[in-house]
Every structure is written in structure tokens, then in C-alpha cells.
Amino acid sequence: MADARGGNGTGSCLGFFGRTLSANDSELHQEIPQLQSEPNSIQVKCLVRTRIPSEFGNATHSLLLYTNSSDTEEHLALVYGYGQIFSLTLEKIYPNETTRDRLVRGASVSPLVPSDITTEPPLARIHSCCFTGETLGSLRCDCREQLVQAMKLMSTENRGVILYLKQEGRGIGLKDKMRAYNLIDQGYDTHEANIELGHPADGRSYLIATAILRDLQIPSVRLLTNNPHKVESIVADGVIVSERVPMIPASWALGNISSSDRENASSEIQDRDGYLITKVKKMGHILDIPED
């Protein structure tokens, strides 16, 4: 028989496999605080959690899948240090729920003790999905590099959360993102291309992200971002940003790129640098552009 394990991967629960749990089951949970009322009207629910070993560092993170009351997408949270950080909606005990039911959806079957939870703000990254960069390896953007950088940092600390939102192309979707790429090839920049297609330069909302942070009981974060609008948006929705942690592209980290290096760079790298420079000059991102 396969080993059935609890939420943190330890502690066999075969002794109670199939037992129906009650809302006041003392063997499962000490009292877990209730989700506070939210400034926004969006409600989120974590449906399932699973363990994901990663090539980026030694830590294992938990992948949580969320539905919400605002759209039909399934958004994700990658949580490092589950137990210190946990989902209220996932850990809720439902009527007639068995231990097996909880195992299948990834809820804990051993006590979660709120007093053990550290109050230090964790690293957090609010990341919009990028099929072209993260799956196809496109060099038109730095999305994959930022995702990997966030995973490595959180793996080192063994604590943090990446909110992975279905917001392809800064919220315009894959089709219009591809159309925007074609406009960029005709001389537009990424800011102009979105506007030419009838979209805001960046029309993303972060209300779902802040709702997920509340479900994870994270009132304060150290936010990995170069985007001041992202900071302002989540602060306006009640999340405290104790620190903005910059995300510097590896090719820019040394600060200077010689003219000869820039001339010899592939067209793909020039595409990405043009994209980054536009985000700094036209969209207010906080990043030092390397000098020639």
C-alpha cells in the first residue's frame, strides 16, 4: 500500500484513513483564525495543494490552485514553507469530509498551530504567466528569468510565495500579445503596441493577488518587483510592503555594457533590452539602464 502522508510530507495517517472529520476535531487542528473581511469584493478558494520538488534550490514548494469570484481562471500560488504559511480555505474542514478526502486535496491531517507561524514578512512575487518566455524560451522579455530568480531566492530562505496569475501579455491575452509582437517588429515599442491594439499599456489588476495573500494570512511582504504600480496597487488594497526587492536582469547586473558588446549582441537580446528600457522610460519601472 502506498504511504499516505500529511500536508508537510511527514507523519503517516493510515490509522485514520477514511475516518469522517468534524469541524471541532481536536486531533486535526488547533483553532485556526478566520479569514478577515476583505477590502475588495473578490473571494478566493484554494481547491488543491500538491508537493513540487524543484531544480531551483533544495527546497520543496507547495503548488496551490485557486478559483475566485472575479474571473473563470485558475490562478496559482507557489508556497515555500507551507505550515508557516498556509491557506485558510484549503485547511477548512468540510461536512462529512474524511481523512482521505483531505489527503487527495492536499489539506493537512496533522495539527497546524498558529503560534508556530513567524510574523516576519516573507518574500513575495506577483508574477503574470508568460507562455512565450517561460515555456518557449522567448528572449523578447525577462519573465522566465524573474520567475527563476524568485524561486531560487525563496528556496534559499525556505519561505515565501509566488502568486502566478493568468495575465498573459500584461493582461491582454496570448492572441493580442502575439499581435503586439508583430507591431513591435514594425517599429512600435511594447507600450505603444498595447495602446495601438486598444489596450492600456498595463491593464492588470492585483485584487486577486491580495485576496490570495489574505487567504494565506500574509499581511506584509517583501515584494520582488521593479514595478512601482504593483507596489501601489497592493498597498491600496491593504497589504503592507515592508520592502521592495529589485529584480535586476543578469546581463545588466554589472552596470555597464560596452558599445561593442551591444553591437555584437544577438537581435533577440536586443529585443529584450529594448523591452526592458521601454518599461523603465515609459512605464516607470525602477531599474538602472546600463551605460554604453
PDB file of C-alpha atoms in Angstrom, residues 75-292:
ATOM      1  CA  HIS A  75      -4.649  31.125 -10.542  1.00  0.00           C
ATOM      2  CA  LEU A  76      -1.754  29.548  -8.647  1.00  0.00           C
ATOM      3  CA  ALA A  77       0.385  30.139  -5.584  1.00  0.00           C
ATOM      4  CA  LEU A  78       3.807  28.551  -5.084  1.00  0.00           C
ATOM      5  CA  VAL A  79       4.410  28.467  -1.345  1.00  0.00           C
ATOM      6  CA  TYR A  80       7.777  27.788   0.253  1.00  0.00           C
ATOM      7  CA  GLY A  81       7.488  26.761   3.898  1.00  0.00           C
ATOM      8  CA  TYR A  82       3.891  25.521   3.916  1.00  0.00           C
ATOM      9  CA  GLY A  83       2.887  25.242   7.550  1.00  0.00           C
ATOM     10  CA  GLN A  84       4.455  28.590   8.408  1.00  0.00           C
ATOM     11  CA  ILE A  85       2.290  29.879   5.543  1.00  0.00           C
ATOM     12  CA  PHE A  86      -0.989  28.049   4.944  1.00  0.00           C
ATOM     13  CA  SER A  87      -4.335  28.525   3.216  1.00  0.00           C
ATOM     14  CA  LEU A  88      -7.414  29.060   5.355  1.00  0.00           C
ATOM     15  CA  THR A  89      -9.786  27.887   2.627  1.00  0.00           C
ATOM     16  CA  LEU A  90      -7.748  24.744   1.935  1.00  0.00           C
ATOM     17  CA  GLU A  91      -7.486  23.827   5.607  1.00  0.00           C
ATOM     18  CA  LYS A  92     -11.188  24.312   6.319  1.00  0.00           C
ATOM     19  CA  ILE A  93     -12.946  21.116   7.456  1.00  0.00           C
ATOM     20  CA  TYR A  94     -15.972  20.390   5.285  1.00  0.00           C
ATOM     21  CA  PRO A  95     -19.095  18.426   6.336  1.00  0.00           C
ATOM     22  CA  ASN A  96     -18.661  14.636   6.102  1.00  0.00           C
ATOM     23  CA  GLU A  97     -15.046  15.048   4.956  1.00  0.00           C
ATOM     24  CA  THR A  98     -12.772  12.060   5.525  1.00  0.00           C
ATOM     25  CA  THR A  99      -9.032  11.995   6.040  1.00  0.00           C
ATOM     26  CA  ARG A 100      -8.709  10.519   2.568  1.00  0.00           C
ATOM     27  CA  ASP A 101     -10.632  13.489   1.146  1.00  0.00           C
ATOM     28  CA  ARG A 102      -8.159  15.833   2.795  1.00  0.00           C
ATOM     29  CA  LEU A 103      -5.171  13.874   1.523  1.00  0.00           C
ATOM     30  CA  VAL A 104      -6.488  13.981  -2.038  1.00  0.00           C
ATOM     31  CA  ARG A 105      -6.929  17.758  -2.000  1.00  0.00           C
ATOM     32  CA  GLY A 106      -3.662  18.294  -0.122  1.00  0.00           C
ATOM     33  CA  ALA A 107      -5.054  19.617   3.147  1.00  0.00           C
ATOM     34  CA  SER A 108      -3.174  18.891   6.369  1.00  0.00           C
ATOM     35  CA  VAL A 109      -4.122  15.925   8.540  1.00  0.00           C
ATOM     36  CA  SER A 110      -1.826  16.855  11.424  1.00  0.00           C
ATOM     37  CA  PRO A 111      -2.153  19.913  13.651  1.00  0.00           C
ATOM     38  CA  LEU A 112      -1.430  23.353  12.285  1.00  0.00           C
ATOM     39  CA  VAL A 113      -0.543  25.564  15.222  1.00  0.00           C
ATOM     40  CA  PRO A 114      -0.939  29.306  14.562  1.00  0.00           C
ATOM     41  CA  SER A 115       1.514  30.133  17.378  1.00  0.00           C
ATOM     42  CA  ASP A 116       4.286  28.459  15.343  1.00  0.00           C
ATOM     43  CA  ILE A 117       3.805  30.866  12.438  1.00  0.00           C
ATOM     44  CA  THR A 118       6.512  33.532  12.152  1.00  0.00           C
ATOM     45  CA  THR A 119       5.364  37.110  11.711  1.00  0.00           C
ATOM     46  CA  GLU A 120       8.399  38.174   9.648  1.00  0.00           C
ATOM     47  CA  PRO A 121       7.252  39.390   6.197  1.00  0.00           C
ATOM     48  CA  PRO A 122       8.074  36.708   3.619  1.00  0.00           C
ATOM     49  CA  LEU A 123       9.450  37.273   0.154  1.00  0.00           C
ATOM     50  CA  ALA A 124       6.604  37.537  -2.341  1.00  0.00           C
ATOM     51  CA  ARG A 125       6.451  37.757  -6.108  1.00  0.00           C
ATOM     52  CA  ILE A 126       3.260  38.602  -8.024  1.00  0.00           C
ATOM     53  CA  HIS A 127       4.021  37.060 -11.407  1.00  0.00           C
ATOM     54  CA  SER A 128       1.962  37.127 -14.590  1.00  0.00           C
ATOM     55  CA  CYS A 129       2.153  33.949 -16.670  1.00  0.00           C
ATOM     56  CA  CYS A 130       4.203  34.140 -19.871  1.00  0.00           C
ATOM     57  CA  PHE A 131       3.802  31.196 -22.235  1.00  0.00           C
ATOM     58  CA  THR A 132       6.288  32.542 -24.765  1.00  0.00           C
ATOM     59  CA  GLY A 133       9.049  33.257 -22.273  1.00  0.00           C
ATOM     60  CA  GLU A 134       8.581  30.507 -19.701  1.00  0.00           C
ATOM     61  CA  THR A 135       7.601  27.632 -21.995  1.00  0.00           C
ATOM     62  CA  LEU A 136       9.154  28.520 -25.361  1.00  0.00           C
ATOM     63  CA  GLY A 137      12.235  30.320 -24.038  1.00  0.00           C
ATOM     64  CA  SER A 138      11.498  33.574 -25.871  1.00  0.00           C
ATOM     65  CA  LEU A 139      14.060  36.310 -25.335  1.00  0.00           C
ATOM     66  CA  ARG A 140      11.602  39.115 -26.033  1.00  0.00           C
ATOM     67  CA  CYS A 141      11.106  39.514 -22.268  1.00  0.00           C
ATOM     68  CA  ASP A 142      12.698  38.705 -18.909  1.00  0.00           C
ATOM     69  CA  CYS A 143       9.690  36.863 -17.440  1.00  0.00           C
ATOM     70  CA  ARG A 144      11.345  33.457 -17.113  1.00  0.00           C
ATOM     71  CA  GLU A 145      14.478  34.970 -15.593  1.00  0.00           C
ATOM     72  CA  GLN A 146      12.386  36.781 -12.976  1.00  0.00           C
ATOM     73  CA  LEU A 147      10.417  33.635 -12.128  1.00  0.00           C
ATOM     74  CA  VAL A 148      13.563  31.538 -11.722  1.00  0.00           C
ATOM     75  CA  GLN A 149      15.245  34.266  -9.667  1.00  0.00           C
ATOM     76  CA  ALA A 150      12.253  34.400  -7.313  1.00  0.00           C
ATOM     77  CA  MET A 151      12.219  30.604  -6.936  1.00  0.00           C
ATOM     78  CA  LYS A 152      15.925  30.494  -6.117  1.00  0.00           C
ATOM     79  CA  LEU A 153      15.658  33.248  -3.511  1.00  0.00           C
ATOM     80  CA  MET A 154      12.679  31.621  -1.794  1.00  0.00           C
ATOM     81  CA  SER A 155      14.328  28.217  -1.922  1.00  0.00           C
ATOM     82  CA  THR A 156      17.324  29.676  -0.085  1.00  0.00           C
ATOM     83  CA  GLU A 157      15.094  31.157   2.631  1.00  0.00           C
ATOM     84  CA  ASN A 158      12.697  28.166   2.559  1.00  0.00           C
ATOM     85  CA  ARG A 159       9.882  30.665   2.940  1.00  0.00           C
ATOM     86  CA  GLY A 160       7.928  32.812   0.531  1.00  0.00           C
ATOM     87  CA  VAL A 161       5.144  32.846  -2.019  1.00  0.00           C
ATOM     88  CA  ILE A 162       4.915  33.344  -5.771  1.00  0.00           C
ATOM     89  CA  LEU A 163       1.439  34.282  -6.948  1.00  0.00           C
ATOM     90  CA  TYR A 164       1.242  33.027 -10.537  1.00  0.00           C
ATOM     91  CA  LEU A 165      -1.613  34.861 -12.224  1.00  0.00           C
ATOM     92  CA  LYS A 166      -3.181  34.119 -15.613  1.00  0.00           C
ATOM     93  CA  GLN A 167      -2.444  37.549 -17.061  1.00  0.00           C
ATOM     94  CA  GLU A 168      -0.658  36.777 -20.323  1.00  0.00           C
ATOM     95  CA  GLY A 169       0.785  39.834 -22.027  1.00  0.00           C
ATOM     96  CA  ARG A 170       0.141  42.197 -19.101  1.00  0.00           C
ATOM     97  CA  GLY A 171      -3.477  41.105 -19.193  1.00  0.00           C
ATOM     98  CA  ILE A 172      -4.249  41.288 -22.942  1.00  0.00           C
ATOM     99  CA  GLY A 173      -4.120  37.531 -23.616  1.00  0.00           C
ATOM    100  CA  LEU A 174      -1.896  35.423 -25.856  1.00  0.00           C
ATOM    101  CA  LYS A 175      -3.570  36.349 -29.168  1.00  0.00           C
ATOM    102  CA  ASP A 176      -3.163  40.089 -28.705  1.00  0.00           C
ATOM    103  CA  LYS A 177       0.275  39.588 -27.199  1.00  0.00           C
ATOM    104  CA  MET A 178       1.310  37.909 -30.450  1.00  0.00           C
ATOM    105  CA  ARG A 179      -0.279  40.745 -32.431  1.00  0.00           C
ATOM    106  CA  ALA A 180       1.654  43.209 -30.272  1.00  0.00           C
ATOM    107  CA  TYR A 181       4.872  41.354 -31.094  1.00  0.00           C
ATOM    108  CA  ASN A 182       4.132  41.841 -34.785  1.00  0.00           C
ATOM    109  CA  LEU A 183       3.664  45.572 -34.201  1.00  0.00           C
ATOM    110  CA  ILE A 184       6.966  45.659 -32.309  1.00  0.00           C
ATOM    111  CA  ASP A 185       8.608  44.096 -35.361  1.00  0.00           C
ATOM    112  CA  GLN A 186       7.202  47.040 -37.352  1.00  0.00           C
ATOM    113  CA  GLY A 187       8.866  49.583 -35.068  1.00  0.00           C
ATOM    114  CA  TYR A 188       6.457  50.021 -32.149  1.00  0.00           C
ATOM    115  CA  ASP A 189       7.651  49.510 -28.596  1.00  0.00           C
ATOM    116  CA  THR A 190       5.800  47.324 -26.071  1.00  0.00           C
ATOM    117  CA  HIS A 191       3.994  50.347 -24.583  1.00  0.00           C
ATOM    118  CA  GLU A 192       2.864  51.681 -27.966  1.00  0.00           C
ATOM    119  CA  ALA A 193       1.850  48.241 -29.274  1.00  0.00           C
ATOM    120  CA  ASN A 194      -0.638  47.587 -26.475  1.00  0.00           C
ATOM    121  CA  ILE A 195      -2.207  51.016 -26.942  1.00  0.00           C
ATOM    122  CA  GLU A 196      -2.386  50.569 -30.723  1.00  0.00           C
ATOM    123  CA  LEU A 197      -4.405  47.385 -30.119  1.00  0.00           C
ATOM    124  CA  GLY A 198      -6.862  49.261 -27.901  1.00  0.00           C
ATOM    125  CA  HIS A 199      -5.470  48.125 -24.546  1.00  0.00           C
ATOM    126  CA  PRO A 200      -3.867  50.026 -21.674  1.00  0.00           C
ATOM    127  CA  ALA A 201      -0.091  49.778 -21.619  1.00  0.00           C
ATOM    128  CA  ASP A 202      -0.578  47.716 -18.449  1.00  0.00           C
ATOM    129  CA  GLY A 203      -4.170  46.956 -17.508  1.00  0.00           C
ATOM    130  CA  ARG A 204      -3.535  44.328 -14.857  1.00  0.00           C
ATOM    131  CA  SER A 205      -5.398  44.243 -11.563  1.00  0.00           C
ATOM    132  CA  TYR A 206      -3.852  42.738  -8.450  1.00  0.00           C
ATOM    133  CA  LEU A 207      -7.061  42.311  -6.435  1.00  0.00           C
ATOM    134  CA  ILE A 208      -6.943  38.524  -6.859  1.00  0.00           C
ATOM    135  CA  ALA A 209      -3.333  38.549  -5.671  1.00  0.00           C
ATOM    136  CA  THR A 210      -4.186  40.451  -2.497  1.00  0.00           C
ATOM    137  CA  ALA A 211      -7.179  38.177  -1.872  1.00  0.00           C
ATOM    138  CA  ILE A 212      -4.870  35.138  -2.083  1.00  0.00           C
ATOM    139  CA  LEU A 213      -2.387  36.793   0.280  1.00  0.00           C
ATOM    140  CA  ARG A 214      -5.197  37.235   2.789  1.00  0.00           C
ATOM    141  CA  ASP A 215      -6.179  33.581   2.406  1.00  0.00           C
ATOM    142  CA  LEU A 216      -2.537  32.720   3.137  1.00  0.00           C
ATOM    143  CA  GLN A 217      -2.638  35.047   6.180  1.00  0.00           C
ATOM    144  CA  ILE A 218       0.150  37.256   4.850  1.00  0.00           C
ATOM    145  CA  PRO A 219      -0.499  40.884   5.816  1.00  0.00           C
ATOM    146  CA  SER A 220       3.003  42.122   4.970  1.00  0.00           C
ATOM    147  CA  VAL A 221       5.523  41.166   2.271  1.00  0.00           C
ATOM    148  CA  ARG A 222       8.967  41.875   0.908  1.00  0.00           C
ATOM    149  CA  LEU A 223       7.905  42.317  -2.689  1.00  0.00           C
ATOM    150  CA  LEU A 224      10.136  41.201  -5.547  1.00  0.00           C
ATOM    151  CA  THR A 225       9.402  43.748  -8.281  1.00  0.00           C
ATOM    152  CA  ASN A 226      10.714  46.668 -10.298  1.00  0.00           C
ATOM    153  CA  ASN A 227       7.168  47.924 -10.878  1.00  0.00           C
ATOM    154  CA  PRO A 228       6.054  50.745  -8.540  1.00  0.00           C
ATOM    155  CA  HIS A 229       2.461  50.441  -9.793  1.00  0.00           C
ATOM    156  CA  LYS A 230       2.367  46.892  -8.427  1.00  0.00           C
ATOM    157  CA  VAL A 231       3.512  48.145  -5.024  1.00  0.00           C
ATOM    158  CA  GLU A 232       0.948  50.967  -5.019  1.00  0.00           C
ATOM    159  CA  SER A 233      -1.869  48.636  -6.082  1.00  0.00           C
ATOM    160  CA  ILE A 234      -1.435  46.048  -3.354  1.00  0.00           C
ATOM    161  CA  VAL A 235      -0.800  48.696  -0.692  1.00  0.00           C
ATOM    162  CA  ALA A 236      -4.068  50.374  -1.723  1.00  0.00           C
ATOM    163  CA  ASP A 237      -5.790  47.031  -1.108  1.00  0.00           C
ATOM    164  CA  GLY A 238      -4.441  46.676   2.404  1.00  0.00           C
ATOM    165  CA  VAL A 239      -1.192  44.707   2.005  1.00  0.00           C
ATOM    166  CA  ILE A 240       1.869  46.177   3.706  1.00  0.00           C
ATOM    167  CA  VAL A 241       5.023  46.226   1.569  1.00  0.00           C
ATOM    168  CA  SER A 242       7.832  46.302   4.122  1.00  0.00           C
ATOM    169  CA  GLU A 243      10.497  46.240   1.406  1.00  0.00           C
ATOM    170  CA  ARG A 244      10.683  46.375  -2.383  1.00  0.00           C
ATOM    171  CA  VAL A 245      13.323  43.896  -3.533  1.00  0.00           C
ATOM    172  CA  PRO A 246      14.634  44.793  -7.028  1.00  0.00           C
ATOM    173  CA  MET A 247      14.952  42.199  -9.786  1.00  0.00           C
ATOM    174  CA  ILE A 248      17.997  43.060 -11.870  1.00  0.00           C
ATOM    175  CA  PRO A 249      18.487  41.234 -15.206  1.00  0.00           C
ATOM    176  CA  ALA A 250      21.646  39.131 -15.112  1.00  0.00           C
ATOM    177  CA  SER A 251      23.003  40.836 -18.234  1.00  0.00           C
ATOM    178  CA  TRP A 252      22.558  44.243 -16.573  1.00  0.00           C
ATOM    179  CA  ALA A 253      23.889  43.331 -13.147  1.00  0.00           C
ATOM    180  CA  LEU A 254      27.426  44.612 -13.798  1.00  0.00           C
ATOM    181  CA  GLY A 255      26.051  48.040 -14.652  1.00  0.00           C
ATOM    182  CA  ASN A 256      27.935  48.715 -17.887  1.00  0.00           C
ATOM    183  CA  ILE A 257      27.633  47.208 -21.346  1.00  0.00           C
ATOM    184  CA  SER A 258      30.213  48.351 -23.885  1.00  0.00           C
ATOM    185  CA  SER A 259      29.123  49.624 -27.274  1.00  0.00           C
ATOM    186  CA  SER A 260      30.964  46.756 -28.961  1.00  0.00           C
ATOM    187  CA  ASP A 261      29.178  44.209 -26.760  1.00  0.00           C
ATOM    188  CA  ARG A 262      25.851  45.823 -27.574  1.00  0.00           C
ATOM    189  CA  GLU A 263      26.625  45.759 -31.309  1.00  0.00           C
ATOM    190  CA  ASN A 264      27.660  42.103 -31.131  1.00  0.00           C
ATOM    191  CA  ALA A 265      24.607  41.041 -29.114  1.00  0.00           C
ATOM    192  CA  SER A 266      22.092  38.877 -30.906  1.00  0.00           C
ATOM    193  CA  SER A 267      18.937  40.514 -32.215  1.00  0.00           C
ATOM    194  CA  GLU A 268      16.966  38.514 -29.622  1.00  0.00           C
ATOM    195  CA  ILE A 269      18.958  40.040 -26.740  1.00  0.00           C
ATOM    196  CA  GLN A 270      18.471  43.475 -28.290  1.00  0.00           C
ATOM    197  CA  ASP A 271      14.721  42.744 -28.389  1.00  0.00           C
ATOM    198  CA  ARG A 272      14.709  42.030 -24.667  1.00  0.00           C
ATOM    199  CA  ASP A 273      16.841  45.043 -23.794  1.00  0.00           C
ATOM    200  CA  GLY A 274      14.532  47.274 -25.823  1.00  0.00           C
ATOM    201  CA  TYR A 275      11.566  45.853 -23.929  1.00  0.00           C
ATOM    202  CA  LEU A 276      13.239  46.493 -20.563  1.00  0.00           C
ATOM    203  CA  ILE A 277      14.308  50.020 -21.498  1.00  0.00           C
ATOM    204  CA  THR A 278      10.738  50.843 -22.554  1.00  0.00           C
ATOM    205  CA  LYS A 279       9.432  49.623 -19.186  1.00  0.00           C
ATOM    206  CA  VAL A 280      11.889  51.947 -17.439  1.00  0.00           C
ATOM    207  CA  LYS A 281      11.404  55.027 -19.617  1.00  0.00           C
ATOM    208  CA  LYS A 282       7.671  54.823 -20.344  1.00  0.00           C
ATOM    209  CA  MET A 283       6.171  52.671 -17.583  1.00  0.00           C
ATOM    210  CA  GLY A 284       8.121  53.896 -14.576  1.00  0.00           C
ATOM    211  CA  HIS A 285       9.906  50.672 -13.664  1.00  0.00           C
ATOM    212  CA  ILE A 286      12.742  51.200 -11.211  1.00  0.00           C
ATOM    213  CA  LEU A 287      15.853  49.808 -12.860  1.00  0.00           C
ATOM    214  CA  ASP A 288      19.210  51.345 -13.761  1.00  0.00           C
ATOM    215  CA  ILE A 289      19.830  51.157 -17.505  1.00  0.00           C
ATOM    216  CA  PRO A 290      23.428  50.086 -18.215  1.00  0.00           C
ATOM    217  CA  GLU A 291      25.581  52.793 -19.752  1.00  0.00           C
ATOM    218  CA  ASP A 292      27.124  52.338 -23.182  1.00  0.00           C
TER     219      ASP A 292
END
